Amino acid sequence: MADTMQFDLVSPERSLVSVPVREVRLPGTEGDLTAMPGHAPSIVTLRPGLVTVVDASGTATEFAVTGGFAEIAGDSVSLLAERGHPRAEITQEVYNEMLADAHRRKRAVDEREDVGHDAITAAAKLLADMQALGTHIGLDPDQATVPD
């Protein structure tokens, strides 16, 4: 079995990284998981959180994502993020934009009369996960302007 696998992380705005890695830690909606070379093929739905990539030398790099999907194959992980940034780029201003978008999505669901309980719960969870992401990386969720 190989010691590394290919990892690609893309968002609609740009390709963030394409490197060989030893492991990728993913914030899955059904729980966090670590993919390593030889992992069983899977498709994982992601929640807002940090993706940690460990390269062949053992150096870890983090990326903040707002959600998306990861396809895990035995020799690769391809991640399509709704929105993604290297951890070092997440300023309070960038985080405020991400959190404001989560607030807008929750409000849109709350205002619709034809949505079920599951959609309302999912929107609330998305918002809570975004708030937790900010707190985890040392940013203040209370500084974000809630859109009208």
PDB file of C-alpha atoms in Angstrom:
ATOM      1  CA  MET A   1       0.000   0.000   0.000  1.00  0.00           C
ATOM      2  CA  ALA A   2       1.251   3.498  -0.850  1.00  0.00           C
ATOM      3  CA  ASP A   3       2.209   5.929   1.900  1.00  0.00           C
ATOM      4  CA  THR A   4       0.397   8.830   0.270  1.00  0.00           C
ATOM      5  CA  MET A   5      -2.682   9.550  -1.805  1.00  0.00           C
ATOM      6  CA  GLN A   6      -3.675  12.478  -3.995  1.00  0.00           C
ATOM      7  CA  PHE A   7      -5.771  15.225  -2.393  1.00  0.00           C
ATOM      8  CA  ASP A   8      -7.605  17.911  -4.362  1.00  0.00           C
ATOM      9  CA  LEU A   9      -9.694  20.665  -2.789  1.00  0.00           C
ATOM     10  CA  VAL A  10     -11.697  22.975  -5.030  1.00  0.00           C
ATOM     11  CA  SER A  11     -14.364  25.580  -4.443  1.00  0.00           C
ATOM     12  CA  PRO A  12     -16.435  27.470  -6.998  1.00  0.00           C
ATOM     13  CA  GLU A  13     -13.974  30.365  -6.759  1.00  0.00           C
ATOM     14  CA  ARG A  14     -10.691  28.447  -7.167  1.00  0.00           C
ATOM     15  CA  SER A  15      -8.610  25.354  -6.770  1.00  0.00           C
ATOM     16  CA  LEU A  16      -7.209  25.522  -3.238  1.00  0.00           C
ATOM     17  CA  VAL A  17      -4.752  22.640  -3.166  1.00  0.00           C
ATOM     18  CA  SER A  18      -3.627  19.583  -5.117  1.00  0.00           C
ATOM     19  CA  VAL A  19      -0.971  17.598  -3.237  1.00  0.00           C
ATOM     20  CA  PRO A  20       0.013  14.098  -2.131  1.00  0.00           C
ATOM     21  CA  VAL A  21      -0.987  13.500   1.504  1.00  0.00           C
ATOM     22  CA  ARG A  22      -0.792  10.882   4.261  1.00  0.00           C
ATOM     23  CA  GLU A  23      -4.223  11.671   5.657  1.00  0.00           C
ATOM     24  CA  VAL A  24      -7.210  13.976   5.337  1.00  0.00           C
ATOM     25  CA  ARG A  25      -9.470  14.744   8.301  1.00  0.00           C
ATOM     26  CA  LEU A  26     -12.980  15.637   7.195  1.00  0.00           C
ATOM     27  CA  PRO A  27     -15.906  17.269   9.060  1.00  0.00           C
ATOM     28  CA  GLY A  28     -18.676  14.938   7.884  1.00  0.00           C
ATOM     29  CA  THR A  29     -22.345  15.598   8.535  1.00  0.00           C
ATOM     30  CA  GLU A  30     -22.604  12.118  10.041  1.00  0.00           C
ATOM     31  CA  GLY A  31     -19.409  12.596  12.066  1.00  0.00           C
ATOM     32  CA  ASP A  32     -15.772  13.431  11.510  1.00  0.00           C
ATOM     33  CA  LEU A  33     -13.548  10.926   9.744  1.00  0.00           C
ATOM     34  CA  THR A  34      -9.980  10.471   8.604  1.00  0.00           C
ATOM     35  CA  ALA A  35      -9.175   9.173   5.128  1.00  0.00           C
ATOM     36  CA  MET A  36      -5.824   7.491   4.532  1.00  0.00           C
ATOM     37  CA  PRO A  37      -4.346   5.590   1.584  1.00  0.00           C
ATOM     38  CA  GLY A  38      -6.393   2.444   0.939  1.00  0.00           C
ATOM     39  CA  HIS A  39      -9.574   3.866   2.492  1.00  0.00           C
ATOM     40  CA  ALA A  40     -12.769   2.233   1.283  1.00  0.00           C
ATOM     41  CA  PRO A  41     -14.469   4.192  -1.501  1.00  0.00           C
ATOM     42  CA  SER A  42     -16.997   6.619  -0.017  1.00  0.00           C
ATOM     43  CA  ILE A  43     -18.811   9.838  -0.679  1.00  0.00           C
ATOM     44  CA  VAL A  44     -19.057  12.093   2.359  1.00  0.00           C
ATOM     45  CA  THR A  45     -21.335  15.099   2.817  1.00  0.00           C
ATOM     46  CA  LEU A  46     -19.492  17.820   4.699  1.00  0.00           C
ATOM     47  CA  ARG A  47     -20.672  20.262   7.333  1.00  0.00           C
ATOM     48  CA  PRO A  48     -18.970  23.578   8.082  1.00  0.00           C
ATOM     49  CA  GLY A  49     -15.635  22.925   9.729  1.00  0.00           C
ATOM     50  CA  LEU A  50     -11.920  22.460   9.293  1.00  0.00           C
ATOM     51  CA  VAL A  51     -10.391  20.030   6.815  1.00  0.00           C
ATOM     52  CA  THR A  52      -6.944  19.005   8.006  1.00  0.00           C
ATOM     53  CA  VAL A  53      -4.449  17.711   5.465  1.00  0.00           C
ATOM     54  CA  VAL A  54      -1.284  15.925   6.637  1.00  0.00           C
ATOM     55  CA  ASP A  55       1.472  15.773   4.031  1.00  0.00           C
ATOM     56  CA  ALA A  56       4.147  13.088   3.643  1.00  0.00           C
ATOM     57  CA  SER A  57       6.459  14.847   6.137  1.00  0.00           C
ATOM     58  CA  GLY A  58       3.733  15.000   8.789  1.00  0.00           C
ATOM     59  CA  THR A  59       3.017  18.724   8.413  1.00  0.00           C
ATOM     60  CA  ALA A  60      -0.661  19.567   8.900  1.00  0.00           C
ATOM     61  CA  THR A  61      -2.456  22.288   6.944  1.00  0.00           C
ATOM     62  CA  GLU A  62      -6.031  23.397   7.661  1.00  0.00           C
ATOM     63  CA  PHE A  63      -8.759  24.648   5.351  1.00  0.00           C
ATOM     64  CA  ALA A  64     -12.106  26.062   6.471  1.00  0.00           C
ATOM     65  CA  VAL A  65     -15.108  24.862   4.449  1.00  0.00           C
ATOM     66  CA  THR A  66     -18.780  25.776   4.705  1.00  0.00           C
ATOM     67  CA  GLY A  67     -19.927  22.385   3.438  1.00  0.00           C
ATOM     68  CA  GLY A  68     -19.683  20.315   0.296  1.00  0.00           C
ATOM     69  CA  PHE A  69     -18.825  16.760  -0.677  1.00  0.00           C
ATOM     70  CA  ALA A  70     -15.724  14.584  -0.585  1.00  0.00           C
ATOM     71  CA  GLU A  71     -15.182  11.546  -2.788  1.00  0.00           C
ATOM     72  CA  ILE A  72     -12.781   9.094  -1.214  1.00  0.00           C
ATOM     73  CA  ALA A  73     -11.134   6.458  -3.378  1.00  0.00           C
ATOM     74  CA  GLY A  74      -8.327   4.152  -2.314  1.00  0.00           C
ATOM     75  CA  ASP A  75      -5.667   6.414  -3.785  1.00  0.00           C
ATOM     76  CA  SER A  76      -7.291   9.858  -3.708  1.00  0.00           C
ATOM     77  CA  VAL A  77      -9.652  12.285  -2.006  1.00  0.00           C
ATOM     78  CA  SER A  78     -11.446  14.912  -4.077  1.00  0.00           C
ATOM     79  CA  LEU A  79     -13.274  17.585  -2.107  1.00  0.00           C
ATOM     80  CA  LEU A  80     -15.723  20.042  -3.663  1.00  0.00           C
ATOM     81  CA  ALA A  81     -16.408  22.751  -1.089  1.00  0.00           C
ATOM     82  CA  GLU A  82     -19.371  25.126  -1.181  1.00  0.00           C
ATOM     83  CA  ARG A  83     -16.886  27.714  -0.004  1.00  0.00           C
ATOM     84  CA  GLY A  84     -13.326  27.085   1.142  1.00  0.00           C
ATOM     85  CA  HIS A  85     -10.323  29.038   2.365  1.00  0.00           C
ATOM     86  CA  PRO A  86      -6.919  28.185   3.776  1.00  0.00           C
ATOM     87  CA  ARG A  87      -7.149  28.616   7.556  1.00  0.00           C
ATOM     88  CA  ALA A  88      -4.618  31.462   7.370  1.00  0.00           C
ATOM     89  CA  GLU A  89      -7.001  33.468   5.129  1.00  0.00           C
ATOM     90  CA  ILE A  90      -9.964  33.332   7.516  1.00  0.00           C
ATOM     91  CA  THR A  91     -10.085  36.834   8.958  1.00  0.00           C
ATOM     92  CA  GLN A  92     -12.980  38.161  10.994  1.00  0.00           C
ATOM     93  CA  GLU A  93     -14.250  39.904   7.846  1.00  0.00           C
ATOM     94  CA  VAL A  94     -14.193  36.707   5.731  1.00  0.00           C
ATOM     95  CA  TYR A  95     -15.824  34.762   8.558  1.00  0.00           C
ATOM     96  CA  ASN A  96     -18.522  37.436   8.945  1.00  0.00           C
ATOM     97  CA  GLU A  97     -19.417  37.003   5.248  1.00  0.00           C
ATOM     98  CA  MET A  98     -19.633  33.220   5.663  1.00  0.00           C
ATOM     99  CA  LEU A  99     -21.796  33.537   8.781  1.00  0.00           C
ATOM    100  CA  ALA A 100     -24.057  36.143   7.178  1.00  0.00           C
ATOM    101  CA  ASP A 101     -24.687  33.696   4.323  1.00  0.00           C
ATOM    102  CA  ALA A 102     -25.663  30.990   6.840  1.00  0.00           C
ATOM    103  CA  HIS A 103     -28.063  33.461   8.506  1.00  0.00           C
ATOM    104  CA  ARG A 104     -29.627  34.276   5.106  1.00  0.00           C
ATOM    105  CA  ARG A 105     -30.091  30.581   4.337  1.00  0.00           C
ATOM    106  CA  LYS A 106     -31.748  29.955   7.701  1.00  0.00           C
ATOM    107  CA  ARG A 107     -34.031  32.966   7.333  1.00  0.00           C
ATOM    108  CA  ALA A 108     -35.074  31.836   3.822  1.00  0.00           C
ATOM    109  CA  VAL A 109     -36.073  28.426   5.207  1.00  0.00           C
ATOM    110  CA  ASP A 110     -37.858  29.952   8.213  1.00  0.00           C
ATOM    111  CA  GLU A 111     -39.910  32.240   5.950  1.00  0.00           C
ATOM    112  CA  ARG A 112     -41.191  29.448   3.714  1.00  0.00           C
ATOM    113  CA  GLU A 113     -44.418  27.795   4.733  1.00  0.00           C
ATOM    114  CA  ASP A 114     -43.979  24.704   2.575  1.00  0.00           C
ATOM    115  CA  VAL A 115     -40.831  23.320   4.221  1.00  0.00           C
ATOM    116  CA  GLY A 116     -40.781  20.461   6.637  1.00  0.00           C
ATOM    117  CA  HIS A 117     -39.237  20.111  10.049  1.00  0.00           C
ATOM    118  CA  ASP A 118     -36.126  18.411   8.597  1.00  0.00           C
ATOM    119  CA  ALA A 119     -35.287  21.438   6.421  1.00  0.00           C
ATOM    120  CA  ILE A 120     -35.698  23.801   9.364  1.00  0.00           C
ATOM    121  CA  THR A 121     -33.516  21.602  11.549  1.00  0.00           C
ATOM    122  CA  ALA A 122     -30.833  21.365   8.822  1.00  0.00           C
ATOM    123  CA  ALA A 123     -30.741  25.163   8.401  1.00  0.00           C
ATOM    124  CA  ALA A 124     -30.436  25.660  12.168  1.00  0.00           C
ATOM    125  CA  LYS A 125     -27.642  23.068  12.310  1.00  0.00           C
ATOM    126  CA  LEU A 126     -25.780  24.768   9.448  1.00  0.00           C
ATOM    127  CA  LEU A 127     -25.899  28.066  11.317  1.00  0.00           C
ATOM    128  CA  ALA A 128     -24.787  26.450  14.587  1.00  0.00           C
ATOM    129  CA  ASP A 129     -21.903  24.679  12.804  1.00  0.00           C
ATOM    130  CA  MET A 130     -20.776  27.984  11.242  1.00  0.00           C
ATOM    131  CA  GLN A 131     -20.843  29.665  14.652  1.00  0.00           C
ATOM    132  CA  ALA A 132     -18.851  26.777  16.148  1.00  0.00           C
ATOM    133  CA  LEU A 133     -16.285  26.982  13.333  1.00  0.00           C
ATOM    134  CA  GLY A 134     -15.647  30.645  14.108  1.00  0.00           C
ATOM    135  CA  THR A 135     -15.345  30.029  17.822  1.00  0.00           C
ATOM    136  CA  HIS A 136     -12.987  27.088  17.197  1.00  0.00           C
ATOM    137  CA  ILE A 137     -10.586  29.198  15.152  1.00  0.00           C
ATOM    138  CA  GLY A 138     -10.726  32.157  17.540  1.00  0.00           C
ATOM    139  CA  LEU A 139     -13.188  34.427  15.752  1.00  0.00           C
ATOM    140  CA  ASP A 140     -16.248  36.077  17.274  1.00  0.00           C
ATOM    141  CA  PRO A 141     -19.627  34.958  15.863  1.00  0.00           C
ATOM    142  CA  ASP A 142     -21.260  37.933  17.606  1.00  0.00           C
ATOM    143  CA  GLN A 143     -19.366  40.411  15.388  1.00  0.00           C
ATOM    144  CA  ALA A 144     -21.134  39.222  12.252  1.00  0.00           C
ATOM    145  CA  THR A 145     -23.883  41.465  10.978  1.00  0.00           C
ATOM    146  CA  VAL A 146     -27.124  39.532  10.661  1.00  0.00           C
ATOM    147  CA  PRO A 147     -28.678  40.428   7.301  1.00  0.00           C
ATOM    148  CA  ASP A 148     -32.190  41.875   7.245  1.00  0.00           C
TER     149      ASP A 148
END
